[in-house]
């Protein structure tokens, strides 16, 4: 029996595949390699290169492989890009999930763990954010993830496809052994950009605004170690295997760190200067996002063990310093 990981060549998906294989699971990966990296694919996983919107392709994978459950990471995930190109997000994220659910139903596969986001909440009324709070996404990206959740809910009601939707806050860090890590092109996320600056690949990091209503004026986020995040996916899979009902869980650390605090933490981990300049605010950035993750701890028995800012940055630094060009072999100039 196999677990199908959609997007298993991406940053978060590849960490899931490695942990599943560590646990002795048989893994099948589907990835179109649009943002995923071939080098991030675990050598012991069966890999099918293709697009989840291509129903004939997806059906052929379900016909060849004994798939029992699906973990779905295959989506576009950049807020800024989603505002400029909303139809790309509706097509890949929403339509892709529709095709996936149809194929699952045809093949009687009735368990799915889904990669969602704190962006479904939009600007929160208060923190910490709990699952009971309203979802009012401010970006197309967040809206497509919310629609994908609704698609799963209706599909569950009609066909009994059980799902767990995991709403991620800020994911960072890398596998401790640094075989795999974070490598986006272009890079937009805070921790990799800080560490690229530490490596001298950028002259400075630009802090997007220091006039927010926070103690040091910079935005506060809740950072969760990618390996802890994947632990929650494995716990969600066990929950569904044990007959758990469809549900939604936040995944974060319940602690907030400002952009300036993250840069300071990276300075102490790396011993590098990491020059920083203040720039304009980035459109759509809420001032504070902190998760209430008690529900995942209680219901899924999730025990995040590596989620401290120092550990996140240490593991990310191991990856970036040993792979300064990410998965690309050539040396940048
Ligand atoms: N950020 C920043 N400079 C950068 C990249 C990010 O100041 O070069 C800030 C961003 O405005 C946000 C935080 O860092 O407040 C985390 O941003 P990221 O893009 O990593 O994640 P997001 O919160 O958008 O999911």
Coordinates of C-alpha atoms and ligand atoms in Angstrom, one line a residue:
X1 CA 0.0 0.0 0.0
X2 CA 1.3 3.5 -0.9
X3 CA 1.0 7.0 0.2
X4 CA 0.7 9.4 -2.8
X5 CA 2.5 12.7 -2.2
X6 CA 1.5 15.4 -4.7
X7 CA 4.2 18.0 -4.8
X8 CA 6.8 15.7 -3.3
X9 CA 9.7 17.4 -5.0
X10 CA 8.9 20.8 -3.4
X11 CA 10.3 22.2 -0.2
X12 CA 7.7 20.9 2.2
X13 CA 6.7 17.9 0.2
X14 CA 10.2 16.6 0.0
X15 CA 10.6 16.8 3.7
X16 CA 7.3 14.8 4.0
X17 CA 8.6 12.1 1.6
X18 CA 11.9 11.7 3.6
X19 CA 10.0 11.3 6.9
X20 CA 7.5 8.9 5.4
X21 CA 10.3 6.7 4.0
X22 CA 12.1 6.9 7.4
X23 CA 9.0 5.5 8.9
X24 CA 8.9 2.6 6.5
X25 CA 6.0 3.8 4.3
X26 CA 6.0 3.2 0.5
X27 CA 5.8 6.5 -1.3
X28 CA 4.6 7.6 -4.7
X29 CA 5.4 11.1 -5.8
X30 CA 3.6 13.2 -8.4
X31 CA 5.2 16.5 -9.3
X32 CA 5.2 18.7 -12.4
X33 CA 8.6 20.2 -11.4
X34 CA 7.3 23.7 -12.1
X35 CA 8.6 24.7 -8.7
X36 CA 9.8 21.4 -7.4
X37 CA 13.4 20.2 -7.8
X38 CA 14.4 16.8 -9.3
X39 CA 17.3 16.5 -6.8
X40 CA 14.9 16.8 -3.9
X41 CA 13.1 13.6 -4.9
X42 CA 13.9 10.7 -2.5
X43 CA 15.7 7.9 -4.4
X44 CA 13.4 5.2 -2.9
X45 CA 10.1 6.9 -3.9
X46 CA 8.4 6.0 -7.2
X47 CA 8.3 9.3 -9.2
X48 CA 5.8 10.3 -11.9
X49 CA 6.4 13.6 -13.6
X50 CA 3.1 15.2 -14.5
X51 CA 0.4 17.7 -13.7
X52 CA -2.5 17.0 -11.4
X53 CA -4.8 18.9 -13.8
X54 CA -4.2 16.2 -16.4
X55 CA -6.8 13.6 -15.5
X56 CA -5.6 10.9 -17.8
X57 CA -2.1 11.2 -16.3
X58 CA -3.5 11.2 -12.8
X59 CA -5.7 8.2 -13.5
X60 CA -2.8 6.3 -14.9
X61 CA -0.8 6.8 -11.6
X62 CA -3.8 5.6 -9.5
X63 CA -4.2 2.6 -11.8
X64 CA -0.5 1.6 -11.6
X65 CA 0.1 2.2 -7.9
X66 CA -1.7 0.7 -4.8
X67 CA -2.6 4.2 -3.4
X68 CA -4.4 4.2 -0.1
X69 CA -3.9 7.9 1.0
X70 CA -3.0 11.2 -0.5
X71 CA -1.0 14.1 0.9
X72 CA -1.6 17.2 -1.3
X73 CA 1.2 19.8 -1.4
X74 CA 0.9 20.5 -5.2
X75 CA -0.1 24.1 -5.3
X76 CA 1.2 27.6 -6.1
X77 CA 1.8 29.5 -2.9
X78 CA 3.0 33.1 -3.4
X79 CA 0.7 35.8 -2.1
X80 CA 2.2 38.5 -4.4
X81 CA 2.1 36.3 -7.6
X82 CA -1.5 35.3 -6.8
X83 CA -2.6 39.0 -6.8
X84 CA -0.9 39.6 -10.2
X85 CA -2.0 36.3 -11.8
X86 CA -5.2 35.1 -10.0
X87 CA -6.3 32.8 -12.8
X88 CA -3.1 30.8 -12.5
X89 CA -4.0 30.2 -8.8
X90 CA -7.6 29.3 -9.5
X91 CA -6.6 27.0 -12.2
X92 CA -3.7 25.1 -10.6
X93 CA -4.9 25.2 -7.0
X94 CA -8.7 24.9 -7.3
X95 CA -9.2 23.1 -10.6
X96 CA -6.2 20.8 -9.8
X97 CA -7.8 19.8 -6.5
X98 CA -11.1 19.2 -8.3
X99 CA -9.4 16.8 -10.7
X100 CA -7.6 15.1 -7.8
X101 CA -10.8 14.5 -5.8
X102 CA -12.6 13.2 -8.8
X103 CA -9.7 10.7 -9.5
X104 CA -9.6 9.7 -5.8
X105 CA -13.4 9.0 -5.8
X106 CA -13.1 6.9 -9.0
X107 CA -10.4 4.8 -7.4
X108 CA -12.1 4.6 -4.0
X109 CA -9.2 6.5 -2.2
X110 CA -10.9 8.2 0.7
X111 CA -8.2 9.8 2.9
X112 CA -6.4 13.1 2.2
X113 CA -4.1 15.3 4.2
X114 CA -4.1 18.8 2.8
X115 CA -1.6 21.6 2.9
X116 CA -3.4 24.8 3.8
X117 CA -2.3 28.2 5.2
X118 CA -2.8 30.9 7.8
X119 CA -3.6 33.1 4.7
X120 CA -7.1 31.7 4.9
X121 CA -7.7 33.9 7.9
X122 CA -6.7 37.2 6.4
X123 CA -6.2 40.1 8.8
X124 CA -7.0 38.5 12.2
X125 CA -9.3 40.2 14.7
X126 CA -7.1 39.1 17.6
X127 CA -4.2 36.7 18.3
X128 CA -3.5 33.9 18.8
X129 CA -5.6 32.8 15.8
X130 CA -7.8 29.7 16.5
X131 CA -9.5 27.5 14.0
X132 CA -12.9 28.8 15.2
X133 CA -12.1 32.3 13.9
X134 CA -13.7 33.5 10.6
X135 CA -11.8 33.0 7.4
X136 CA -11.6 36.2 5.4
X137 CA -8.6 35.8 3.1
X138 CA -7.1 39.0 1.8
X139 CA -5.1 37.4 -1.0
X140 CA -6.1 35.2 -4.0
X141 CA -3.7 32.6 -2.7
X142 CA -5.5 32.4 0.7
X143 CA -8.8 32.4 -1.1
X144 CA -7.9 29.5 -3.4
X145 CA -6.7 27.5 -0.3
X146 CA -10.0 28.2 1.4
X147 CA -12.0 27.1 -1.7
X148 CA -9.9 23.9 -1.8
X149 CA -10.9 23.3 1.8
X150 CA -14.5 23.8 0.9
X151 CA -14.2 21.5 -2.1
X152 CA -12.9 18.8 0.3
X153 CA -15.7 19.4 2.8
X154 CA -18.5 19.0 0.1
X155 CA -16.7 16.0 -1.4
X156 CA -16.6 14.4 2.1
X157 CA -20.3 15.1 2.6
X158 CA -21.2 13.6 -0.7
X159 CA -18.7 10.7 -1.1
X160 CA -17.2 10.2 2.3
X161 CA -13.6 11.3 1.5
X162 CA -12.1 12.2 4.9
X163 CA -9.6 15.1 5.0
X164 CA -7.4 16.8 7.4
X165 CA -6.5 20.4 6.4
X166 CA -3.4 21.7 8.1
X167 CA -3.1 25.5 8.1
X168 CA 0.5 26.4 8.2
X169 CA 2.0 29.6 9.7
X170 CA 5.6 30.4 8.7
X171 CA 7.5 27.3 7.8
X172 CA 11.3 27.4 7.8
X173 CA 14.3 25.2 8.6
X174 CA 15.6 22.1 6.9
X175 CA 16.2 18.4 7.5
X176 CA 18.9 18.1 10.2
X177 CA 21.2 16.2 7.9
X178 CA 20.9 19.0 5.2
X179 CA 20.3 16.5 2.4
X180 CA 17.3 18.6 1.4
X181 CA 16.3 22.2 2.2
X182 CA 14.5 25.3 1.0
X183 CA 15.3 26.4 -2.5
X184 CA 12.8 28.7 -4.3
X185 CA 13.5 30.6 -7.5
X186 CA 13.0 33.5 -7.0
X187 CA 13.3 33.4 -3.2
X188 CA 10.8 35.6 -1.3
X189 CA 10.8 34.1 2.2
X190 CA 12.4 35.7 5.1
X191 CA 14.7 33.0 6.6
X192 CA 16.4 32.0 3.2
X193 CA 16.9 35.7 2.3
X194 CA 18.5 36.4 5.7
X195 CA 20.8 33.4 5.2
X196 CA 21.7 34.3 1.6
X197 CA 22.7 37.7 3.0
X198 CA 24.8 36.0 5.6
X199 CA 26.5 34.1 2.8
X200 CA 27.3 37.4 1.0
X201 CA 25.0 36.5 -1.9
X202 CA 23.0 39.7 -1.2
X203 CA 24.4 43.0 -0.1
X204 CA 21.7 43.4 2.5
X205 CA 18.2 42.3 3.5
X206 CA 15.4 44.8 3.1
X207 CA 13.0 44.9 6.1
X208 CA 9.5 45.5 4.6
X209 CA 8.4 48.3 6.9
X210 CA 9.3 49.3 10.5
X211 CA 6.2 51.4 11.2
X212 CA 3.8 48.5 12.2
X213 CA 2.0 48.6 15.5
X214 CA 4.4 46.1 17.1
X215 CA 7.1 46.6 19.8
X216 CA 10.0 47.2 17.3
X217 CA 7.8 48.3 14.4
X218 CA 8.5 45.2 12.2
X219 CA 6.0 42.4 11.4
X220 CA 5.6 39.5 13.8
X221 CA 5.2 36.0 12.5
X222 CA 5.0 32.5 14.0
X223 CA 7.8 30.2 12.7
X224 CA 7.4 26.5 12.7
X225 CA 10.3 24.0 11.9
X226 CA 9.5 22.1 8.7
X227 CA 10.3 18.8 10.4
X228 CA 7.8 19.5 13.2
X229 CA 5.3 20.5 10.5
X230 CA 5.8 17.2 8.8
X231 CA 5.4 15.3 12.1
X232 CA 1.9 16.8 12.1
X233 CA 1.2 15.4 8.6
X234 CA 2.2 11.9 9.8
X235 CA 0.0 12.3 12.9
X236 CA -2.9 13.4 10.6
X237 CA -2.4 10.4 8.5
X238 CA -2.5 8.1 11.6
X239 CA -5.6 10.0 12.7
X240 CA -7.4 9.3 9.5
X241 CA -6.3 5.7 9.4
X242 CA -7.8 5.3 12.9
X243 CA -11.1 6.5 11.6
X244 CA -10.8 10.2 12.6
X245 CA -13.4 12.6 11.1
X246 CA -12.5 15.4 8.7
X247 CA -11.1 18.5 10.5
X248 CA -8.9 21.6 10.3
X249 CA -5.8 22.3 12.4
X250 CA -3.5 25.3 12.8
X251 CA 0.2 24.5 12.8
X252 CA 2.5 27.1 14.4
X253 CA 4.6 27.6 17.6
X254 CA 2.1 30.0 19.3
X255 CA 5.0 32.4 19.6
X256 CA 5.7 35.5 17.6
X257 CA 9.0 36.9 16.4
X258 CA 9.6 40.2 14.6
X259 CA 11.6 40.5 11.4
X260 CA 14.3 42.3 13.4
X261 CA 14.4 39.6 16.0
X262 CA 14.8 37.0 13.2
X263 CA 17.7 38.9 11.7
X264 CA 19.3 39.2 15.2
X265 CA 18.8 35.5 15.9
X266 CA 20.5 34.7 12.5
X267 CA 23.4 37.0 13.4
X268 CA 24.1 35.0 16.5
X269 CA 23.7 31.6 14.9
X270 CA 25.9 32.4 11.9
X271 CA 28.3 34.9 13.4
X272 CA 27.8 37.0 10.3
X273 CA 27.0 40.7 10.2
X274 CA 23.9 40.4 7.9
X275 CA 23.4 44.1 6.8
X276 CA 19.7 45.2 6.9
X277 CA 18.0 48.2 5.5
X278 CA 14.5 49.5 6.1
X279 CA 12.2 49.5 3.0
X280 CA 8.6 50.1 2.2
X281 CA 5.8 47.8 3.5
X282 CA 4.9 44.8 1.3
X283 CA 1.3 44.8 0.1
X284 CA -1.0 42.5 2.0
X285 CA 1.3 41.9 5.0
X286 CA -0.7 41.7 8.3
X287 CA 1.2 43.1 11.2
X288 CA 1.0 40.1 13.5
X289 CA 0.2 36.4 12.7
X290 CA 0.4 34.0 15.6
X291 CA -1.2 30.6 15.7
X292 CA -3.2 28.9 18.4
X293 CA -2.1 25.3 17.9
X294 CA -3.6 23.7 20.9
X295 CA -6.1 21.7 18.8
X296 CA -3.4 19.9 16.9
X297 CA -1.6 19.1 20.1
X298 CA -4.7 17.8 21.7
X299 CA -6.4 15.9 18.9
X300 CA -3.4 14.8 16.8
X301 CA -1.1 14.5 19.8
X302 CA 1.3 16.8 17.9
X303 CA 4.5 17.4 19.8
X304 CA 6.6 20.0 18.0
X305 CA 10.2 19.3 19.3
X306 CA 12.4 21.4 17.0
X307 CA 10.4 24.6 16.9
X308 CA 12.6 27.2 18.4
X309 CA 14.0 30.1 16.3
X310 CA 17.6 29.1 17.1
X311 CA 17.0 25.5 16.0
X312 CA 15.1 26.6 12.9
X313 CA 17.9 29.0 11.8
X314 CA 20.7 26.5 12.8
X315 CA 19.2 23.8 10.5
X316 CA 18.4 26.2 7.7
X317 CA 22.0 27.5 8.0
X318 CA 23.4 24.0 7.7
X319 CA 21.5 23.6 4.4
X320 CA 22.3 27.0 3.0
X321 CA 26.0 27.0 3.9
X322 CA 26.5 23.5 2.5
X323 CA 24.3 24.2 -0.6
X324 CA 25.0 27.9 -1.3
X325 CA 23.4 27.5 -4.8
X326 CA 20.5 25.3 -3.5
X327 CA 20.1 22.3 -5.7
X328 CA 21.9 24.0 -8.6
X329 CA 25.5 22.8 -9.0
X330 CA 27.0 25.7 -10.7
X331 CA 28.6 28.5 -8.7
X332 CA 26.9 31.8 -8.9
X333 CA 28.9 34.9 -9.7
Ligands
LIG1 N1 10.1 40.0 5.0 C1 11.0 41.1 5.0 N2 12.0 41.1 4.0 C2 12.1 40.1 3.1 C3 11.2 39.0 3.1 C4 10.2 39.0 4.1 O1 10.9 42.0 5.8 O2 13.0 40.2 2.2 C5 9.1 40.0 6.1 C6 7.7 40.0 5.5 O3 7.2 41.3 5.3 C7 6.9 39.3 6.6 C8 8.0 38.3 7.2 O4 9.2 38.8 6.8 O5 6.6 40.2 7.6 C9 7.8 36.9 6.7 O6 7.7 36.9 5.3 P1 7.7 35.6 4.4 O7 7.6 36.0 3.0 O8 8.9 34.7 4.8 O9 6.4 34.8 4.9 P2 4.8 35.2 4.9 O10 4.6 35.8 6.3 O11 4.6 36.2 3.8 O12 4.1 33.9 4.7

